[in-house]
Coordinates of C-alpha atoms in Angstrom, one line a residue:
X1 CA -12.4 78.1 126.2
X2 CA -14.9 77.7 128.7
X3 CA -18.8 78.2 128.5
X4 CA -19.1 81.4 130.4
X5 CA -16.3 82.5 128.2
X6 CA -18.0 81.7 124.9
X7 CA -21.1 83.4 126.3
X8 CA -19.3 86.6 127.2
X9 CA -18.0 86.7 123.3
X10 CA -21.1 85.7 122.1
X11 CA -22.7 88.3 123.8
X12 CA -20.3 90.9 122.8
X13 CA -20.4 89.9 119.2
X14 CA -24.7 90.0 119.0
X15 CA -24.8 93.9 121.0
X16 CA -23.0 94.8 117.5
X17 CA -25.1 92.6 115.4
X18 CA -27.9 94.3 117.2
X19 CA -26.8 97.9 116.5
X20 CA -26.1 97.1 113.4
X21 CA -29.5 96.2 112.6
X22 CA -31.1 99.5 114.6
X23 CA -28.5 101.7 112.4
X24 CA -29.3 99.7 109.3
X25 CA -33.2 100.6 109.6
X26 CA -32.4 104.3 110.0
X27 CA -30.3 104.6 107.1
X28 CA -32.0 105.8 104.3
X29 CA -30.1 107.8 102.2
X30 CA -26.1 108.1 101.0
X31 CA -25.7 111.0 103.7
X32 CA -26.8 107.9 106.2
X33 CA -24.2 105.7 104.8
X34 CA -21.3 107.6 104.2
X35 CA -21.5 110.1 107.2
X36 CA -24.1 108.8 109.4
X37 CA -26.3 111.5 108.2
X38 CA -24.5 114.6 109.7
X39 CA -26.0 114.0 113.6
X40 CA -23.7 112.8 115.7
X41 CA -23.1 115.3 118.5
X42 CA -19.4 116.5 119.5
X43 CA -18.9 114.1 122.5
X44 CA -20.4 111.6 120.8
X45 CA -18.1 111.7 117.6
X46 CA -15.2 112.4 119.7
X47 CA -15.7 108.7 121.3
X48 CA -15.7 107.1 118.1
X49 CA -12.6 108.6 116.8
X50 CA -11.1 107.9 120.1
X51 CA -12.4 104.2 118.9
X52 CA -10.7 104.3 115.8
X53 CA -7.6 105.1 116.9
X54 CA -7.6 102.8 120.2
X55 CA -7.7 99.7 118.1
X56 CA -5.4 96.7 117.4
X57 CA -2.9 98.5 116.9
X58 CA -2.9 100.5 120.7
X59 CA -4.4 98.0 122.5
X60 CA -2.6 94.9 121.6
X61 CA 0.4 96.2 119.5
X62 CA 1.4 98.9 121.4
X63 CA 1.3 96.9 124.6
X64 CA 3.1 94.0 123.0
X65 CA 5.9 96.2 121.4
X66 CA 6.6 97.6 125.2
X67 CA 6.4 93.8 126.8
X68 CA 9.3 92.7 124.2
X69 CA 10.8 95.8 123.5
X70 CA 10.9 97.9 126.0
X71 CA 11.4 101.8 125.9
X72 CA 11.4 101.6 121.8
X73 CA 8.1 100.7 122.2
X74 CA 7.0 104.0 123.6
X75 CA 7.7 105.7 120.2
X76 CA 4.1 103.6 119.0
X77 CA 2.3 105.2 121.7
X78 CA 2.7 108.6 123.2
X79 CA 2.7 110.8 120.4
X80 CA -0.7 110.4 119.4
X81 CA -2.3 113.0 122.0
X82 CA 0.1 115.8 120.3
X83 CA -1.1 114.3 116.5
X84 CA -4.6 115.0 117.6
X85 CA -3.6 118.8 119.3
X86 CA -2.4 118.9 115.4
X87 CA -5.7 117.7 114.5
X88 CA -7.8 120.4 116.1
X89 CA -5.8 123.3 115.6
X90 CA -5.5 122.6 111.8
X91 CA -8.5 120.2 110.4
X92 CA -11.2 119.9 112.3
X93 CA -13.1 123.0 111.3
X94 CA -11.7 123.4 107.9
X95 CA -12.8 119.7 106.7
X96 CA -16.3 120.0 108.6
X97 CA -16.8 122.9 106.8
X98 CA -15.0 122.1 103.0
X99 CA -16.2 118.4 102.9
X100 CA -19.3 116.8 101.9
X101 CA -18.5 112.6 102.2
X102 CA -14.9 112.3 101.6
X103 CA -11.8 114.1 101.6
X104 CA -11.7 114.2 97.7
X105 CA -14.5 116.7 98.5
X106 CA -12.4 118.8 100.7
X107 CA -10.0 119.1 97.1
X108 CA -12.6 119.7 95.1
X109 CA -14.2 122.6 96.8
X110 CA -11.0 124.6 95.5
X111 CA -9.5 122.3 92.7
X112 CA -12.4 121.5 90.2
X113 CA -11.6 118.5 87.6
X114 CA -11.4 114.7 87.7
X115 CA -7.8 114.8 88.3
X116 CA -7.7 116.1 91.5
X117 CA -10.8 113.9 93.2
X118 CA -9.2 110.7 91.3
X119 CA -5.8 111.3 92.9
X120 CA -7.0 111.2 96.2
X121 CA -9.4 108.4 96.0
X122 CA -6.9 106.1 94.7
X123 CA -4.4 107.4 98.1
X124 CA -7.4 107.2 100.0
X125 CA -7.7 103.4 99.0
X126 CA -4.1 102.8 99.8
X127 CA -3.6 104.1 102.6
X128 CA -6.8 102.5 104.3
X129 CA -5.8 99.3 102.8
X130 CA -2.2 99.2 104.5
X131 CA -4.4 100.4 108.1
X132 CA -7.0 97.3 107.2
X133 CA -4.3 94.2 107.3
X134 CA -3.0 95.7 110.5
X135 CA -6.5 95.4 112.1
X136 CA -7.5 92.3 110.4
X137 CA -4.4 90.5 112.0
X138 CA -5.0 91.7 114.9
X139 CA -8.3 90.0 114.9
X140 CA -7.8 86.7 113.5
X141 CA -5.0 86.3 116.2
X142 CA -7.7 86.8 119.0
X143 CA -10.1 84.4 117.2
X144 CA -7.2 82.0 117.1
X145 CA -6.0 81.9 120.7
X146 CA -9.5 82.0 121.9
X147 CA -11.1 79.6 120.0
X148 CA -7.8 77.4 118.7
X149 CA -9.0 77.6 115.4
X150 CA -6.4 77.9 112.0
X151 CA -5.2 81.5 111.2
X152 CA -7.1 81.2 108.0
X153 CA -10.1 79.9 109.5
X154 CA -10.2 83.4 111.4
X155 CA -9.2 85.6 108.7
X156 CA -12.1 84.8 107.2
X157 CA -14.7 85.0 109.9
X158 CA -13.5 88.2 110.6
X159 CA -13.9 89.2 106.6
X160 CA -17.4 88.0 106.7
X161 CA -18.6 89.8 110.0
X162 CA -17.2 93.0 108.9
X163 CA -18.8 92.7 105.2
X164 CA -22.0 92.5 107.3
X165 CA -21.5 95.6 109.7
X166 CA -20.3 97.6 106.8
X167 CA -23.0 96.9 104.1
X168 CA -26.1 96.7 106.4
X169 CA -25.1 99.3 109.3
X170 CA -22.9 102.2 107.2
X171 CA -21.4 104.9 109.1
X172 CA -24.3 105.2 111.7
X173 CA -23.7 101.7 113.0
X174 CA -19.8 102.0 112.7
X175 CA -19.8 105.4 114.7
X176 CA -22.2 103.7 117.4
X177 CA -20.1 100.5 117.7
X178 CA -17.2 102.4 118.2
X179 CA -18.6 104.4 121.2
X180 CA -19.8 101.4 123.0
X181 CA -16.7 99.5 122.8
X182 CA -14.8 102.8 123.1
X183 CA -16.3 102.7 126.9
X184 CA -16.2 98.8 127.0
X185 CA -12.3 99.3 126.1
X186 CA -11.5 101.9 128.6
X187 CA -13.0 99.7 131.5
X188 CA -10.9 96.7 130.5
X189 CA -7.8 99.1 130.1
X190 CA -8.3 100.6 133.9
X191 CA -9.1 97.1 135.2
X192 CA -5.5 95.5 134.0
X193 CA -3.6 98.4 134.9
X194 CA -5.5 98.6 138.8
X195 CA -4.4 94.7 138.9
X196 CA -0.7 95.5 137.6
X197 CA -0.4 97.6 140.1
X198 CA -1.9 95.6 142.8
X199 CA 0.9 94.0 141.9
X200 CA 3.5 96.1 142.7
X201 CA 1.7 98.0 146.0
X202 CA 0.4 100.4 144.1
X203 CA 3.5 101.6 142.7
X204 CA 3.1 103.3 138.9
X205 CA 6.7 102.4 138.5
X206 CA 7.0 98.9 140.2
X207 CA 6.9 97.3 136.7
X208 CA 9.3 99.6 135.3
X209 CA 11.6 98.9 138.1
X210 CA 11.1 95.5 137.8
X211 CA 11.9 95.4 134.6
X212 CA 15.2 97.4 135.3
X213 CA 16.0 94.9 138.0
X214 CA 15.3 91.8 136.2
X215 CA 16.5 92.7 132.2
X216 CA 18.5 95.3 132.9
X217 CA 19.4 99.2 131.8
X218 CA 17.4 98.0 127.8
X219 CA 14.7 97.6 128.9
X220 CA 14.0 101.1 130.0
X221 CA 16.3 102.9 127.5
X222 CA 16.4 103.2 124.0
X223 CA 18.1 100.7 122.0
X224 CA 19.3 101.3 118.5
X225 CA 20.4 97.8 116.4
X226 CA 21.8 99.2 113.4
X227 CA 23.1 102.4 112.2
X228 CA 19.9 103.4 110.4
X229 CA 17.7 102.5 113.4
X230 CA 17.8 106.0 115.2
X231 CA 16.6 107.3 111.7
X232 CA 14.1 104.7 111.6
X233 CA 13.0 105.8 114.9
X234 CA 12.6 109.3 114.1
X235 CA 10.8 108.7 110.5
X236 CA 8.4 106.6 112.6
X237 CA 7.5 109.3 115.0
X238 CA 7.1 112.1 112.3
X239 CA 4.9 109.2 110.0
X240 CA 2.8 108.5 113.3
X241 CA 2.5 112.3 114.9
X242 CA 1.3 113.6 111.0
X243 CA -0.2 110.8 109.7
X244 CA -3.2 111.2 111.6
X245 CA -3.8 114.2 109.4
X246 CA -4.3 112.4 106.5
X247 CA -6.0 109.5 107.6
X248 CA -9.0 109.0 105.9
X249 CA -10.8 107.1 108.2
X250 CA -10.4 109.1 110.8
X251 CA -10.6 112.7 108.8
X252 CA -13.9 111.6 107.7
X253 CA -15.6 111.5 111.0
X254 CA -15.4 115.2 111.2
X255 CA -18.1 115.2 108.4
X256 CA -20.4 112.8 110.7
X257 CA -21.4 116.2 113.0
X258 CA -23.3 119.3 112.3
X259 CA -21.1 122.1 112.4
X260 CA -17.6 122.9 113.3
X261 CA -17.8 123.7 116.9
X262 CA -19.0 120.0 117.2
X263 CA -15.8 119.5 114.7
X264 CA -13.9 120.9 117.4
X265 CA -15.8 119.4 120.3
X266 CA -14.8 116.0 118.6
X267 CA -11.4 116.7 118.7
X268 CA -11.0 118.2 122.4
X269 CA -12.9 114.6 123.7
X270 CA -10.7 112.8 121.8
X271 CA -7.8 114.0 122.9
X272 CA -8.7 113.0 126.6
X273 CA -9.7 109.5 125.8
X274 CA -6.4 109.2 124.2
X275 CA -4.5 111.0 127.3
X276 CA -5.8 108.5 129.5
X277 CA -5.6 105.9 127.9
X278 CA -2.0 106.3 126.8
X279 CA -1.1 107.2 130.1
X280 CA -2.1 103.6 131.1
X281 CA -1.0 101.3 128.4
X282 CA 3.2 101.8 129.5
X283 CA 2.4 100.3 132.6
X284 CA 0.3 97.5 131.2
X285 CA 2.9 96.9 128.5
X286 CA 5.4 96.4 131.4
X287 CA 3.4 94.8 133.5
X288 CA 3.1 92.5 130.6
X289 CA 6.3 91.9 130.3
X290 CA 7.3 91.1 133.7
X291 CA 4.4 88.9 135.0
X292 CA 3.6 87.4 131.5
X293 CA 7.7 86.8 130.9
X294 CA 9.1 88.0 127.4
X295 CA 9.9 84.9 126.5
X296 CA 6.2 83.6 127.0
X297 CA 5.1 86.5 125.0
X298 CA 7.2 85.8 122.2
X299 CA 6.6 82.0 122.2
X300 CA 2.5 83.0 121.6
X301 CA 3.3 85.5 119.0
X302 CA 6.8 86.8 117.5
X303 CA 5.7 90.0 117.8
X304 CA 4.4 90.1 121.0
X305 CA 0.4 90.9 119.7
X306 CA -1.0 88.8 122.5
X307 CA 0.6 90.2 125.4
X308 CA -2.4 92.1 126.5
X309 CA -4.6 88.6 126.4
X310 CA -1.8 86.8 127.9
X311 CA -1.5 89.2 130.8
X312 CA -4.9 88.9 131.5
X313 CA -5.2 84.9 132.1
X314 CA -2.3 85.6 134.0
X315 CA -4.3 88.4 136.1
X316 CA -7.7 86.9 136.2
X317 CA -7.8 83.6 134.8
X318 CA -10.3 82.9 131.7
X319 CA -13.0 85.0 132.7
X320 CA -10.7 88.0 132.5
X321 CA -9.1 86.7 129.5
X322 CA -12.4 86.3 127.8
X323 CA -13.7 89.4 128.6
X324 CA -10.5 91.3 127.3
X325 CA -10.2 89.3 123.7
X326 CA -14.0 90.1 123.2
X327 CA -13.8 93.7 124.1
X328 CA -10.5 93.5 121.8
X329 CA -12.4 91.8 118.8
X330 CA -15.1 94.0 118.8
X331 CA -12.8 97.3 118.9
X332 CA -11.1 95.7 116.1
X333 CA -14.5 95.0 114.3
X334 CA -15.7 98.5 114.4
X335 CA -12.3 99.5 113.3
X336 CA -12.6 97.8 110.2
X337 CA -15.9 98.8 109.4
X338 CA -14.7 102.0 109.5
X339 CA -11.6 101.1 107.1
X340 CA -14.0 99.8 104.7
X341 CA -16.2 102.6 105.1
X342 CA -13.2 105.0 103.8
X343 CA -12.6 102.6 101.2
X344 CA -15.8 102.3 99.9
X345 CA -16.5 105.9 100.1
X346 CA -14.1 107.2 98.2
X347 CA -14.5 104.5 95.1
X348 CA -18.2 104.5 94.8
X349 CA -18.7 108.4 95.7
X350 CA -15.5 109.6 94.0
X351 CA -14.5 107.4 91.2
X352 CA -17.8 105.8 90.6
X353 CA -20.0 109.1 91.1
X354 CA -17.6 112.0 90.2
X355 CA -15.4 110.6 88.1
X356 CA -16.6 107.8 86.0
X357 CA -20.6 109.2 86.0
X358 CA -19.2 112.7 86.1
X359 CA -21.3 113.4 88.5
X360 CA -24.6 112.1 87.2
X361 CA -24.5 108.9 89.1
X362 CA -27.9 108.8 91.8
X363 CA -27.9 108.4 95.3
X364 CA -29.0 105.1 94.8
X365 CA -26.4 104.4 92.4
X366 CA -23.7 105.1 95.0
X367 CA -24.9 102.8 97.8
X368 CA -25.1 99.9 95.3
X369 CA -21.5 100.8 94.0
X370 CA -20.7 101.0 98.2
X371 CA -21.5 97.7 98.6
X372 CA -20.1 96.3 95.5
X373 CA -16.9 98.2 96.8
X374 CA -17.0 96.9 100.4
X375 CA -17.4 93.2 98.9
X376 CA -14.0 93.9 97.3
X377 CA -12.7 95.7 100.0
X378 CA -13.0 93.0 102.5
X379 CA -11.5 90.5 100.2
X380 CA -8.7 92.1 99.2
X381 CA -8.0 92.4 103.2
X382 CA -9.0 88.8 104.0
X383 CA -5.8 87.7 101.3
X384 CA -2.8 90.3 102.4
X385 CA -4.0 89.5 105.7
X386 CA -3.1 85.9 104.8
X387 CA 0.5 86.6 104.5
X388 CA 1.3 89.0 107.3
X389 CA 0.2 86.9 110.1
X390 CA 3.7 87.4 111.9
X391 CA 3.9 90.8 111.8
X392 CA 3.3 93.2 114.4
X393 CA 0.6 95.3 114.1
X394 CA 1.7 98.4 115.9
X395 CA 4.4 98.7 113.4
X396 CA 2.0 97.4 110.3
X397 CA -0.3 100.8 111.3
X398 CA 2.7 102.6 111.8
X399 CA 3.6 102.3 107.9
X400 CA 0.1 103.4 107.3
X401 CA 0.3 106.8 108.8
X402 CA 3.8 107.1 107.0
X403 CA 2.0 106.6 104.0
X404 CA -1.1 109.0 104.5
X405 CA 1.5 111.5 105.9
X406 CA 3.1 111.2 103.1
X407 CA 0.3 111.5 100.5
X408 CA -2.6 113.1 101.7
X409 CA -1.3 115.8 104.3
X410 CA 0.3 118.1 101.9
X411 CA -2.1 118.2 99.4
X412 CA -4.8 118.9 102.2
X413 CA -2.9 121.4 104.3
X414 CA -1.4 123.5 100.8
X415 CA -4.8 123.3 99.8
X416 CA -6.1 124.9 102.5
X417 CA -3.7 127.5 103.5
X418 CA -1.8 128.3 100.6
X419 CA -3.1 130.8 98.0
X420 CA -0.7 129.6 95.2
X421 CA -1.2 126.2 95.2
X422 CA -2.5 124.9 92.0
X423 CA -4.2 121.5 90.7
X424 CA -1.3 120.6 89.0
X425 CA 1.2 120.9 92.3
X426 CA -1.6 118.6 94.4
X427 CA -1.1 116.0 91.9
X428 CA 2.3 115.9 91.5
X429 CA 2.8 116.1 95.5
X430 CA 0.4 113.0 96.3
X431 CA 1.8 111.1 93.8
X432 CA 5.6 111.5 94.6
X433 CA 4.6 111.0 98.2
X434 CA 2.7 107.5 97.7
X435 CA 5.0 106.5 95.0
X436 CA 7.9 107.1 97.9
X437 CA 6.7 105.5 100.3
X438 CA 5.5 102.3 99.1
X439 CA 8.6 102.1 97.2
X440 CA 10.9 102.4 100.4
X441 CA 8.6 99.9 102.3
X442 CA 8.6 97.5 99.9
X443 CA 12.8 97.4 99.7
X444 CA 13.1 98.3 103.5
X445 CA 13.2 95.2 106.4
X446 CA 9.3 95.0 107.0
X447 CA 9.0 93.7 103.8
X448 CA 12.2 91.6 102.8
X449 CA 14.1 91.2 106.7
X450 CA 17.6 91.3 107.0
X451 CA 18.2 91.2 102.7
X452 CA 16.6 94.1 102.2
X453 CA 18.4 97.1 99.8
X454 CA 17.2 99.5 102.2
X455 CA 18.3 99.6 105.6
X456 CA 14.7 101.6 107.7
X457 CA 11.3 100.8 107.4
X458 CA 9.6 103.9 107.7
X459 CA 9.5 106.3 105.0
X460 CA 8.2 109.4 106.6
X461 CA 11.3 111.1 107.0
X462 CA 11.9 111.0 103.8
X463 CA 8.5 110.8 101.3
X464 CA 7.0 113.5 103.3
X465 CA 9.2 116.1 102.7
X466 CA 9.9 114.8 99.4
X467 CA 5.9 115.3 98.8
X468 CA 6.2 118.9 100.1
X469 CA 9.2 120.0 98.1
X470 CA 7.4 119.0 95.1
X471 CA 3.9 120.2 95.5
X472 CA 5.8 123.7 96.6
X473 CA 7.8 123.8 93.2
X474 CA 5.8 122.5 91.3
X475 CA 3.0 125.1 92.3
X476 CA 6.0 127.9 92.2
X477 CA 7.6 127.1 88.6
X478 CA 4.3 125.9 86.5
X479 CA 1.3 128.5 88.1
X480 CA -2.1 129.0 86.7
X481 CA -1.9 132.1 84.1
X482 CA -4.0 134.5 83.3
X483 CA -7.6 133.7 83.8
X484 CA -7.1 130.7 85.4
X485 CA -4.9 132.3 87.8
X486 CA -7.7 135.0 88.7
X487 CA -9.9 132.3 89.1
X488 CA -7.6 130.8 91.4
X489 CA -7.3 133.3 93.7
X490 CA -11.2 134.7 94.1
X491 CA -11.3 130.5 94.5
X492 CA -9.1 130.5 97.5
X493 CA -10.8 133.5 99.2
X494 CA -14.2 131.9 98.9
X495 CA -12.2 128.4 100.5
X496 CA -11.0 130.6 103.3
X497 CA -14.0 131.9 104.3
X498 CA -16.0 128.4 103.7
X499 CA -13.4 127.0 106.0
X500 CA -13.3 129.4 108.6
X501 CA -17.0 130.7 109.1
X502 CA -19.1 127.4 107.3
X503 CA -20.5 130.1 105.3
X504 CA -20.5 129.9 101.2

């Protein structure tokens, strides 16, 4: 890699270091830390969910997954406007207005009891693990091609950088790292795709027909390998358009505003960023794989999570290149910081503050258990990231949203809309669905290839449901009694109108 190359990273990599430091100065309290104090405006929170969506997984999975795979690649990528529709007609308010720092909090406004909060802590840890080795793969791979450096050797550079924008910066530095890369990430993403096209005359489906010319009907039509693949297909789609529900990195930015019109403000930007972006990233993903060459694609990575840097060397030689993979590598930084933040949140504020100090632990005691928690975060990462460099991590994310589909949406939706759900039903439901899923991905393909016992990948199809057939009966055959019940109910009318007005 070349000097003005190195610079551009460099550069890159101290603006975060920088903000970092700003953010770090500003954040006083656990509010700071955990939520960026409450002051991000609408638009401004709405970029930095954009950001934490458009990450390794979009950018570089997504576009591989097209490049080597076609049309089956599209199922990674254009559901996510209509998740995020989901998102503001169903969450936005309710959790600005129920949470405090996590979504435990959102439970616990209706569900009192350690039970409840510890449930959700320990799914919240989970899931955001599963999300974290997606995005630390995604990074080391960049480090790796850019600087030729071991896999390892990355893995951990990226572990240490991301321990320092987590413990130093907290939310406020995560939220404002994402917004700048959010815009640094767009510009890159327009730049390829005006080159691709260049390419073909200006033609948005000269790579498509291309593609249909050269590889044949395959590569712009589905293609199902096995009998259980259309299954698969569809789990994956319900696991990815849902999953963003209970997400709790991304849920948790709706406690980083004011008030729920910024809530919804939040979501409606959002859901423009992704439009556009989305409506891009088919076209790059093809262009990819024509100009690039599948086979060149899947001689750098298996799994095609270079295409995006390959394609642009092949566009604009190594100041493009350079450019891209640092723009890449910080969106996947901020990304993780987020993870981390999730992570961290819900041990030190739930489990640590609520649970184990009953809810005697100080504010102080909190940020020191936060950072003792993002330490272990990160490591955990930096050693499952060890053993799923081959992966792709499109599809790695894609079990992540299966899982928080799976575990957390029922428990938060019932919880809000439901008068007769009970503690004992959210429970149940969250732990049938995590059980489920990680249970089917561990004996499906991702995990053990073509020996595996089960013959899909996603679980979604099947946990989630599963999840909400339980937390429904059990609500419906073991209900409060007597004055637990009453107390139940004038509970759920005070919910409703703390959720719908902000007012307690």
């Amino acid at each position: 890699m070349g000097a003005v190359s190195a610079a551009i990273f460099t550069v890159l990599v101290l603006i975060t270091l920088g903000i970092t430091y700003v953010a770090a100065r500003r954040s006083k309290s656990a509010a700071d830390h955990f939520v960026a104090g409450g002051q991000l405006s609408g638009r401004q929170n709405g970029l930095a969910i954009a950001g934490d969506y458009i990450s390794a997984a979009s950018f570089l999975g997504v576009t591989g997954a097209i490049a080597l795979g076609g049309f089956n690649g599209f199922y990674l990528a254009v559901f996510v406007p209509v998740a995020y529709l989901l998102t503001l007609l169903l969450v936005a308010e309710p959790l600005r207005n129920l949470g405090r720092f996590t979504l435990a909090d959102v439970l616990v406004s209706r569900f009192q009891g350690r039970a409840v909060r510890s449930a959700m802590a320990v799914t919240s840890v989970v899931v955001s693990t599963v999300y974290l080795i997606a995005q630390f793969v995604g990074a080391a791979l960049l480090v790796t091609a850019l600087f030729n450096i071991d896999y390892t050797v990355a893995v951990l550079v990226i572990g240490g950088l991301t321990t320092v924008y987590t413990l130093l910066g907290g939310m406020l530095a995560t939220s404002w790292i994402q917004i700048v890369k959010t815009g640094l990430l767009l510009a890159c993403t327009v730049t390829l795709f005006l080159l691709i096209l260049n390419k073909y005359d200006f033609n948005p489906l000269g790579a498509f027909n291309d593609a249909l010319h050269t590889v044949g009907q395959q590569a712009v039509a589905p293609s199902r390998t096995t009998a259980l693949a259309g299954f698969d297909q569809l789990s994956m789609v319900v696991g990815l358009v849902l999953g963003v529900l209970g997400l709790p990195h991304v849920m948790i930015r709706f406690l980083t505003v004011p008030d729920a019109r910024a809530a919804r403000s939040s979501a409606v930007t959002a859901i423009w960023v992704f439009a556009a972006f989305y409506l891009m990233i088919p076209v790059i993903g093809y262009g990819a794989g024509q100009l690039v060459g599948r086979d060149g694609i899947a001689a750098k990575h298996p799994a095609g999570n270079l295409a995006v840097v390959q394609l642009a060397e092949t566009l604009g030689g190594n100041l493009l290149l350079a450019v891209v993979a640092a723009v890449a590598f910080v969106t996947i930084l901020a990304v993780l910081s987020g993870l981390v933040m999730a992570v961290s949140g819900a041990i030190a504020h739930d489990l640590y503050g609520q649970v184990l100090k009953r809810g005697a632990a100080t504010a102080r005691g909190e940020l020191t258990a936060a950072r003792f928690a993002t330490l272990a975060t990160c490591a955990v990462g930096v050693v499952i990231a060890l053993a799923a460099e081959r992966q792709n991590i499109a599809f790695l994310a894609s079990l992540a949203f299966a899982v928080a589909a799976s575990a957390n949406l029922p428990a938060l939706l019932l919880t809000i809309y439901w008068r007769r759900m009970t503690a004992r039903a959210v429970i149940s439901g969250m732990a049938i669905g995590l059980v489920t899923s990680l249970t089917i991905i561990l004996l499906g393909p991702a995990v053990n290839g073509p020996d595996a016992v089960l013959g899909f990948s996603n679980p979604a199809l099947v946990s989630l449901p599963l999840s909400l057939l339980v937390s429904v009966l059990v609500a419906l055959v073991l209900p409060d009694r007597g004055e637990a019940a009453d107390t139940g109910q004038s509970t759920f009318r005070s919910l409703r109108l703390k959720a719908l007005t902000g007012v307690s």
